[in-house]
PDB file of N, CA and C in Angstrom:
ATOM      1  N   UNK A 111       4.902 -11.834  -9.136  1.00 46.00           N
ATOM      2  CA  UNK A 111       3.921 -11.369 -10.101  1.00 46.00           C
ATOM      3  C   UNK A 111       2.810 -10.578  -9.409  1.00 46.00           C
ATOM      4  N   UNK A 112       2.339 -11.216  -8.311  1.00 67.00           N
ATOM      5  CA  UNK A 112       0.994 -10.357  -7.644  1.00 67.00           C
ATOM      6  C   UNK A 112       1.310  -9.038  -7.371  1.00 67.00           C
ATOM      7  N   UNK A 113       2.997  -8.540  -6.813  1.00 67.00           N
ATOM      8  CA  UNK A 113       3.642  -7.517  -6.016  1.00 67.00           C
ATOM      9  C   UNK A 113       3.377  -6.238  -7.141  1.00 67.00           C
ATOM     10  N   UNK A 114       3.920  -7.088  -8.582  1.00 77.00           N
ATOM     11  CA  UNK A 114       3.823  -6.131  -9.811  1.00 77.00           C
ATOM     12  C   UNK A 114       2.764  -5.705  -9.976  1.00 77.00           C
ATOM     13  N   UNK A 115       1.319  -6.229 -10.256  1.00 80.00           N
ATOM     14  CA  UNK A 115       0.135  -6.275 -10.293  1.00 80.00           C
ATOM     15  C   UNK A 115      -0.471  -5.178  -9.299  1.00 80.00           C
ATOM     16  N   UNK A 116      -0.044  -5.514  -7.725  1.00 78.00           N
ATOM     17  CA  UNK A 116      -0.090  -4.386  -7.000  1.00 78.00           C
ATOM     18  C   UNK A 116       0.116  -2.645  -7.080  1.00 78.00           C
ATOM     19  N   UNK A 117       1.620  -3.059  -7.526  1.00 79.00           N
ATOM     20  CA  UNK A 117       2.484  -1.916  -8.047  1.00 79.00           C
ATOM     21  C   UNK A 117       1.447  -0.772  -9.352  1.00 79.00           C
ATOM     22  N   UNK A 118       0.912  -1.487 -10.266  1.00 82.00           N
ATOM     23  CA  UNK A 118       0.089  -1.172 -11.206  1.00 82.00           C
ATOM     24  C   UNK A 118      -0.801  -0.658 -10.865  1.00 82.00           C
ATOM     25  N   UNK A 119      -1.762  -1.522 -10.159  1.00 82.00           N
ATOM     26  CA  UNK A 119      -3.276  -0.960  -9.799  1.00 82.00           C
ATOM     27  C   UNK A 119      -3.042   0.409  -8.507  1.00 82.00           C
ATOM     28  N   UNK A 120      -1.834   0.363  -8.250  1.00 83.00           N
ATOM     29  CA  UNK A 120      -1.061   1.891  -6.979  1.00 83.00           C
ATOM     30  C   UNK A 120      -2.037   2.695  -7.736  1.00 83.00           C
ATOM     31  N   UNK A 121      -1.290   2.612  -9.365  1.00 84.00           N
ATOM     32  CA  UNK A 121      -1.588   4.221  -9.769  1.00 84.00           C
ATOM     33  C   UNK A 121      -3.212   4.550  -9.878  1.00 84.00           C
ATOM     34  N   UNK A 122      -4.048   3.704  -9.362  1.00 86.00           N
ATOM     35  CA  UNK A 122      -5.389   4.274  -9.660  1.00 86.00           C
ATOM     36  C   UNK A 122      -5.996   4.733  -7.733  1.00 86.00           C
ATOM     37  N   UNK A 123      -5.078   5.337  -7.248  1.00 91.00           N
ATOM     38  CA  UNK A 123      -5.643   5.080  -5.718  1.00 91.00           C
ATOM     39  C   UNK A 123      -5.177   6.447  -5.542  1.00 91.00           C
ATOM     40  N   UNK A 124      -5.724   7.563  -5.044  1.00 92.00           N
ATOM     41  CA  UNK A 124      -5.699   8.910  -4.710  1.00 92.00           C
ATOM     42  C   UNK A 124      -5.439   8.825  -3.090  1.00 92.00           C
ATOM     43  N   UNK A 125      -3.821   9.419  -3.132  1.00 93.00           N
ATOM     44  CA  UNK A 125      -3.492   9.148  -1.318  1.00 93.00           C
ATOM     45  C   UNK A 125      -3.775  10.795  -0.930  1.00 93.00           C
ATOM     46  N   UNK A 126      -4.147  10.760   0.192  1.00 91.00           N
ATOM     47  CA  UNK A 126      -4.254  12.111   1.436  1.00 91.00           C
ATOM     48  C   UNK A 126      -3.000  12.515   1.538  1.00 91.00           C
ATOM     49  N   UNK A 127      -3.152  13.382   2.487  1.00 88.00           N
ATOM     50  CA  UNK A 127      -1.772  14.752   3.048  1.00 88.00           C
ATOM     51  C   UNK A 127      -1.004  13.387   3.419  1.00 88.00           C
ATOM     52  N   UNK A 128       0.454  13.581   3.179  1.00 84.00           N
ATOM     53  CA  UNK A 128       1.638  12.897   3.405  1.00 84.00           C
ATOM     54  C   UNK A 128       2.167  12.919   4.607  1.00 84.00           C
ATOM     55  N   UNK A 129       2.296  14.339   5.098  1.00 82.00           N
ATOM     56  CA  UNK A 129       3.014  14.635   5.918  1.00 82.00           C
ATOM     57  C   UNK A 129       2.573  14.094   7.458  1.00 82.00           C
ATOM     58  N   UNK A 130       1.601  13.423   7.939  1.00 81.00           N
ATOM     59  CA  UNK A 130       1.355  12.723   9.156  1.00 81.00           C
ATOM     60  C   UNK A 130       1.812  10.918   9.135  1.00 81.00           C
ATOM     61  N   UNK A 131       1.980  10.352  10.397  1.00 86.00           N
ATOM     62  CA  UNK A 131       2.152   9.135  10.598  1.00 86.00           C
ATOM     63  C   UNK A 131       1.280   7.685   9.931  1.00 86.00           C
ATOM     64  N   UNK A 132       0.091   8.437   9.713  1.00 90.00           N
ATOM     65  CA  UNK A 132      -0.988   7.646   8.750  1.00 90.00           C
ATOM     66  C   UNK A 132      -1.762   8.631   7.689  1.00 90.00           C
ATOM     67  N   UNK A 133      -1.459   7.871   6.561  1.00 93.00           N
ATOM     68  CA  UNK A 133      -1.304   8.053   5.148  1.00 93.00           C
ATOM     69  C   UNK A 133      -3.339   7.653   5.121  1.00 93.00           C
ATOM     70  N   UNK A 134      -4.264   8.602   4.138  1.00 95.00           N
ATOM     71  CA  UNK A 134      -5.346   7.987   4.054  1.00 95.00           C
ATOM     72  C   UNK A 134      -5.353   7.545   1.976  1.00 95.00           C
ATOM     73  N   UNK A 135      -5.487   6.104   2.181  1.00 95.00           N
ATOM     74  CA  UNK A 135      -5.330   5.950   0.574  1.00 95.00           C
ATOM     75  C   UNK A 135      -6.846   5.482  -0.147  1.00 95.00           C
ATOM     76  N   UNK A 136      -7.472   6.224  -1.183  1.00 95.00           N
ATOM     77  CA  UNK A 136      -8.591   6.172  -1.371  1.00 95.00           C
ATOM     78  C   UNK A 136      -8.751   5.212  -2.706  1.00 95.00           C
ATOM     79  N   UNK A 137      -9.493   3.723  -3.163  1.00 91.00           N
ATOM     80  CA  UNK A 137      -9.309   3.372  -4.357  1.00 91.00           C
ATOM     81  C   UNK A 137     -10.461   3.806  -5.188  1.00 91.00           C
ATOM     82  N   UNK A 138     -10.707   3.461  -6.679  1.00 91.00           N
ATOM     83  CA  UNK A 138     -11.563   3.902  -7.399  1.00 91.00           C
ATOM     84  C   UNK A 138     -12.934   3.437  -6.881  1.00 91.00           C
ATOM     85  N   UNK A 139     -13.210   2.556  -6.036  1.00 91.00           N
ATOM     86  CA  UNK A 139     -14.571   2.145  -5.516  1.00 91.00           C
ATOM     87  C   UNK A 139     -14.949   3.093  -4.605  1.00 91.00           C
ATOM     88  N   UNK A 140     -14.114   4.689  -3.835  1.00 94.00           N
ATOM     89  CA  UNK A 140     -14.124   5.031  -2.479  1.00 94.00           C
ATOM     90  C   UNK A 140     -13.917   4.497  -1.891  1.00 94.00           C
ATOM     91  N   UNK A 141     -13.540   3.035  -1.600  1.00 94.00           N
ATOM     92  CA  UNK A 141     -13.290   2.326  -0.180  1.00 94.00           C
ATOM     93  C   UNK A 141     -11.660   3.266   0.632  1.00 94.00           C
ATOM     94  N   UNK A 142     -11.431   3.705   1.388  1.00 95.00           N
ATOM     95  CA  UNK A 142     -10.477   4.161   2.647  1.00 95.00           C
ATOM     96  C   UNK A 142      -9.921   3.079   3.163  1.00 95.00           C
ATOM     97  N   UNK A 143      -8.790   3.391   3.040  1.00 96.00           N
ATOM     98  CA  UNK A 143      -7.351   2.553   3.784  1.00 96.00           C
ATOM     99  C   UNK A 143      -6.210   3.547   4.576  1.00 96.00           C
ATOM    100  N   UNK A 144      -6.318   3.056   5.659  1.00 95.00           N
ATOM    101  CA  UNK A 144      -5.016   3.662   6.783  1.00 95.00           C
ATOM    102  C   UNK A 144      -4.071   3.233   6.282  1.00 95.00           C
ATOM    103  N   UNK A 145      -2.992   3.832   6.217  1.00 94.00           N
ATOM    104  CA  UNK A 145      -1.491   3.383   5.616  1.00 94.00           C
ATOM    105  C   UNK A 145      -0.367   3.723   7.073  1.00 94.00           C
ATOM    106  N   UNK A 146      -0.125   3.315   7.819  1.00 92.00           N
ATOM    107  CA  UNK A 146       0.725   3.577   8.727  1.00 92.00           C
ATOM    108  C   UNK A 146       2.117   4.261   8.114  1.00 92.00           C
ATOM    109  N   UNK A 147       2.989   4.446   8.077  1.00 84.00           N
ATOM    110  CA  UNK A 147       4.692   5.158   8.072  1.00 84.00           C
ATOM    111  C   UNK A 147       5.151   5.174   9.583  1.00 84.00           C
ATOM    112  N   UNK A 148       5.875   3.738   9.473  1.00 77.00           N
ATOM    113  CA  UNK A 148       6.556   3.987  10.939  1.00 77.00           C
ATOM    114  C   UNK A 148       7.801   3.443  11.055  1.00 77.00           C
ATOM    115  N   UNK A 149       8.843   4.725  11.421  1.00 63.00           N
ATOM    116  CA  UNK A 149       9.958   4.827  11.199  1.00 63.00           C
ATOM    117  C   UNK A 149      10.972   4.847   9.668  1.00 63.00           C
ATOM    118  N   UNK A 150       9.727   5.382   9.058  1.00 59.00           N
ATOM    119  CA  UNK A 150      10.886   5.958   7.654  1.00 59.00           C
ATOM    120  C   UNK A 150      10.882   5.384   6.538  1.00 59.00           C
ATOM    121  N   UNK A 151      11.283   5.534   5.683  1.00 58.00           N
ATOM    122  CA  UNK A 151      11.134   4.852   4.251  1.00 58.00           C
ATOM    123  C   UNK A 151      11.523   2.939   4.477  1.00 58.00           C
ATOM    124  N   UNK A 152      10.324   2.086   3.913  1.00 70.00           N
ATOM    125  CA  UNK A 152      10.593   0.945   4.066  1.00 70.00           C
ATOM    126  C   UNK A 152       9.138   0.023   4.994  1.00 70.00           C
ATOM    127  N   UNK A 153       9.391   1.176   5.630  1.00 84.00           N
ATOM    128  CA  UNK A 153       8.233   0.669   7.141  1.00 84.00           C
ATOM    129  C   UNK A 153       6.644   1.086   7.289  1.00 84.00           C
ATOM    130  N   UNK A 154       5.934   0.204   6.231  1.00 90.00           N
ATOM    131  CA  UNK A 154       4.336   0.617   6.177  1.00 90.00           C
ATOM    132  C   UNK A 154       3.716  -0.481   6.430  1.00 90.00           C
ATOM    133  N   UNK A 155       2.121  -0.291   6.951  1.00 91.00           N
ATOM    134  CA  UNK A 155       1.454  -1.081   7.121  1.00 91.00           C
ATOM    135  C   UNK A 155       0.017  -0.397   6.492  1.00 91.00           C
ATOM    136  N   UNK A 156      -0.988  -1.559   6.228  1.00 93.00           N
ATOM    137  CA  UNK A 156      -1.877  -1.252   5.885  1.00 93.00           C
ATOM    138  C   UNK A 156      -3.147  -1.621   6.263  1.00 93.00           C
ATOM    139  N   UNK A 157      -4.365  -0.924   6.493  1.00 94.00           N
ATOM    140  CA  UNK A 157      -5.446  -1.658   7.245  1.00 94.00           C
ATOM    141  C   UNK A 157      -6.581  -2.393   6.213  1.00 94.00           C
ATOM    142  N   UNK A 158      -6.104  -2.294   5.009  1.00 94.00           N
ATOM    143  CA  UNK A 158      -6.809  -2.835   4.016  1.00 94.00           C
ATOM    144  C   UNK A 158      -6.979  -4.668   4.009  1.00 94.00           C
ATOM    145  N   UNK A 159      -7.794  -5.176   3.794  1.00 93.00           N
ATOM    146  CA  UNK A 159      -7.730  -6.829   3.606  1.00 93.00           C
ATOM    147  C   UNK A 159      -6.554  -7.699   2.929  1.00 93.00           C
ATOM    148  N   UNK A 160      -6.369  -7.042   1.843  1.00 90.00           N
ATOM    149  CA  UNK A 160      -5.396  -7.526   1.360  1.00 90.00           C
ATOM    150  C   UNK A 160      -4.254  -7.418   1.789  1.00 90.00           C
ATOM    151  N   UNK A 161      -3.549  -6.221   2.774  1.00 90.00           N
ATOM    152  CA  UNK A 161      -2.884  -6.569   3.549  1.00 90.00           C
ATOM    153  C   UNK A 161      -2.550  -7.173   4.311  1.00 90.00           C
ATOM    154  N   UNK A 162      -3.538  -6.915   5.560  1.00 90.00           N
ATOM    155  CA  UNK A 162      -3.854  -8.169   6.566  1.00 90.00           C
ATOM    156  C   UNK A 162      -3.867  -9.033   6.510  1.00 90.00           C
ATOM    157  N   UNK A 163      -4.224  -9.752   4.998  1.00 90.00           N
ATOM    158  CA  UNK A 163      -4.700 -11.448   4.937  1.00 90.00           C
ATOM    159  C   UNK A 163      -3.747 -11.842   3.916  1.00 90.00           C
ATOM    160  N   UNK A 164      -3.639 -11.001   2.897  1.00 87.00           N
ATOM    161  CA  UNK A 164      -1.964 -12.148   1.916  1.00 87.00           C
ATOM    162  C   UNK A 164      -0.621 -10.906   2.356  1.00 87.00           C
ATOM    163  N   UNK A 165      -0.919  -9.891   1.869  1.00 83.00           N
ATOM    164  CA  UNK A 165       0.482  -8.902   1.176  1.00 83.00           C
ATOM    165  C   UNK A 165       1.510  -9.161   2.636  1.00 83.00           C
ATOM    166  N   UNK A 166       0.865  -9.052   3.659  1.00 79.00           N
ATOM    167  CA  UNK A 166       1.278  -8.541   5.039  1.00 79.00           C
ATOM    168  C   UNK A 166       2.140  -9.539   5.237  1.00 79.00           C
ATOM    169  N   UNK A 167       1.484 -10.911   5.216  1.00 83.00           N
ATOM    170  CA  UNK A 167       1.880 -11.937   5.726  1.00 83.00           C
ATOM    171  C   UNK A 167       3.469 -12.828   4.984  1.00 83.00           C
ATOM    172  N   UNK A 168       3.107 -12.218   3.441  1.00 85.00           N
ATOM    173  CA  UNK A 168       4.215 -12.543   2.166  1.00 85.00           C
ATOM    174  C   UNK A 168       5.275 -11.394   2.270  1.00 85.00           C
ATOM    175  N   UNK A 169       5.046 -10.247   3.086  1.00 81.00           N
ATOM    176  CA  UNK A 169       5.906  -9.451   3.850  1.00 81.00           C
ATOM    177  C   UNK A 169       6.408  -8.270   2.183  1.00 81.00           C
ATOM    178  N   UNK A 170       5.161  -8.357   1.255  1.00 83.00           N
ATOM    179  CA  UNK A 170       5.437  -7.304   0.193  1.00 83.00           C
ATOM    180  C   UNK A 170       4.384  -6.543   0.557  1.00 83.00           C
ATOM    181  N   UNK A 171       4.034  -5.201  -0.382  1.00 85.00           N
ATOM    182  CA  UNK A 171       3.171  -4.141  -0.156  1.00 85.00           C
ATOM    183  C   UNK A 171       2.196  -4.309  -1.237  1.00 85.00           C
ATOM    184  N   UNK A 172       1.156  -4.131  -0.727  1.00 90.00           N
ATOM    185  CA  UNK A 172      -0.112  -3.910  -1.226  1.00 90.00           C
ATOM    186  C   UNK A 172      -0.735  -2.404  -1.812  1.00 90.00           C
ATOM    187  N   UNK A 173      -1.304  -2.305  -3.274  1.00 91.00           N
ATOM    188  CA  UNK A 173      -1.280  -1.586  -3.909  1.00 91.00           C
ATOM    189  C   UNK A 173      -1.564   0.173  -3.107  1.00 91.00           C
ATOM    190  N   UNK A 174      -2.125   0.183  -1.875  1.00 93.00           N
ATOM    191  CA  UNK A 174      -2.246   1.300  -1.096  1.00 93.00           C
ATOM    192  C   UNK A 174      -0.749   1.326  -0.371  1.00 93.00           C
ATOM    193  N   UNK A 175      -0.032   0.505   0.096  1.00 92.00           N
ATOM    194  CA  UNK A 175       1.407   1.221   0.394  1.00 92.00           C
ATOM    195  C   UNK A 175       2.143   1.893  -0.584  1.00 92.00           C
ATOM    196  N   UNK A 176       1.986   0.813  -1.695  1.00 90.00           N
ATOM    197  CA  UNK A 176       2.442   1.112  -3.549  1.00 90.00           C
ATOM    198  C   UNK A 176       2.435   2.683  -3.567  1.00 90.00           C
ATOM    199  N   UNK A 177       0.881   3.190  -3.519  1.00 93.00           N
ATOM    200  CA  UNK A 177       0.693   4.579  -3.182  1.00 93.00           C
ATOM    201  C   UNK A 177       1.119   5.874  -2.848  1.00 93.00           C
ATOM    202  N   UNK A 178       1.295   5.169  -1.061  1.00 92.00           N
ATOM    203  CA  UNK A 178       1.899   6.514  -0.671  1.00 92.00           C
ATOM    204  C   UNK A 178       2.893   5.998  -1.026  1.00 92.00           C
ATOM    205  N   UNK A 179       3.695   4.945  -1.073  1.00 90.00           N
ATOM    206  CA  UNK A 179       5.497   4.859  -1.099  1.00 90.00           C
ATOM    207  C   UNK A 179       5.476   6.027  -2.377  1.00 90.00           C
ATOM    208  N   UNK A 180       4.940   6.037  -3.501  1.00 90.00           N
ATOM    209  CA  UNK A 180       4.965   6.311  -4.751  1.00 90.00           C
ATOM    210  C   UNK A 180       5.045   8.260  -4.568  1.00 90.00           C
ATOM    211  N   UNK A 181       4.047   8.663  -3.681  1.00 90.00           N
ATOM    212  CA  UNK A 181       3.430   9.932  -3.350  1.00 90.00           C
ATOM    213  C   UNK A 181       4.719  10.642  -2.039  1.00 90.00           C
ATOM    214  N   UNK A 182       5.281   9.631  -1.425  1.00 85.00           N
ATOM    215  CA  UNK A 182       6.389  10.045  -0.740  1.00 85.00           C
ATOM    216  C   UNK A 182       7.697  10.161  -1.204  1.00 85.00           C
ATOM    217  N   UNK A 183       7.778   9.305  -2.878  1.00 84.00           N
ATOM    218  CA  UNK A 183       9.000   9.565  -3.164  1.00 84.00           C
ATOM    219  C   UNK A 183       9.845   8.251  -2.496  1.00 84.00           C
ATOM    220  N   UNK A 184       9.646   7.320  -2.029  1.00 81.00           N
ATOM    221  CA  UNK A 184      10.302   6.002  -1.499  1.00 81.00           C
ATOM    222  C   UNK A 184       9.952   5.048  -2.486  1.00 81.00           C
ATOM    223  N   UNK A 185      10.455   4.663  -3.619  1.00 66.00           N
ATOM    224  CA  UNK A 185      10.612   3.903  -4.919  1.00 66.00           C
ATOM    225  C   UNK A 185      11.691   2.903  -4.356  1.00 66.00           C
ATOM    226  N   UNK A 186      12.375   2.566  -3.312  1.00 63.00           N
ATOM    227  CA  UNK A 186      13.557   1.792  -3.185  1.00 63.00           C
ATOM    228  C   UNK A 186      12.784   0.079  -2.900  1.00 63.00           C
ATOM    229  N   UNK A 187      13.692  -0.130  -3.007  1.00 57.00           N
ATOM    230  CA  UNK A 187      12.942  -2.034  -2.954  1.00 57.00           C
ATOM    231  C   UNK A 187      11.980  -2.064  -1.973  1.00 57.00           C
ATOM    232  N   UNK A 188      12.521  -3.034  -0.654  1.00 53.00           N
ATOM    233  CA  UNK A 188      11.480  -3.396   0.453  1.00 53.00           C
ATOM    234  C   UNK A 188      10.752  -3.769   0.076  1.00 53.00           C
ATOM    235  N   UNK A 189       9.377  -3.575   0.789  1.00 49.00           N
ATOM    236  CA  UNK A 189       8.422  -4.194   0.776  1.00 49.00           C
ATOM    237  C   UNK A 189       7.451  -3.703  -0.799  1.00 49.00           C
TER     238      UNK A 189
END
């Protein structure tokens, strides 16, 4: 349920240029989040709290990976 919830609140987060190794994902407060992409569709990390402290650890994605996955076109399961 939280993953879905995540998935949802994606669409309110304005991500940066795609095309580098870290993704910048912006939410409606302005707060900035690093989004790592490493090694290809599947493989993100995020420097946001909620990553670090639940999403990361429950090994799903948090609404700024949601993001770029969404903005890159990687809709497939994973994280």
């Amino acid at each position: 349920q939280k993953s879905h919830e995540r998935r949802e609140r994606s669409k309110e987060i304005v991500v940066g240029d795609t095309a580098g190794s870290a993704v910048t994902a912006t939410d409606p407060n302005g707060n900035s989040y690093s989004v790592r992409v490493d090694g290809g569709p599947g493989n993100y990390e995020c420097d946001c709290p909620d990553y670090r402290y639940r999403a990361g650890r429950l090994q799903i994605s948090c609404k700024h990976i949601w993001a770029v996955r969404e903005a890159v076109g990687d809709v497939s399961g994973g994280l």
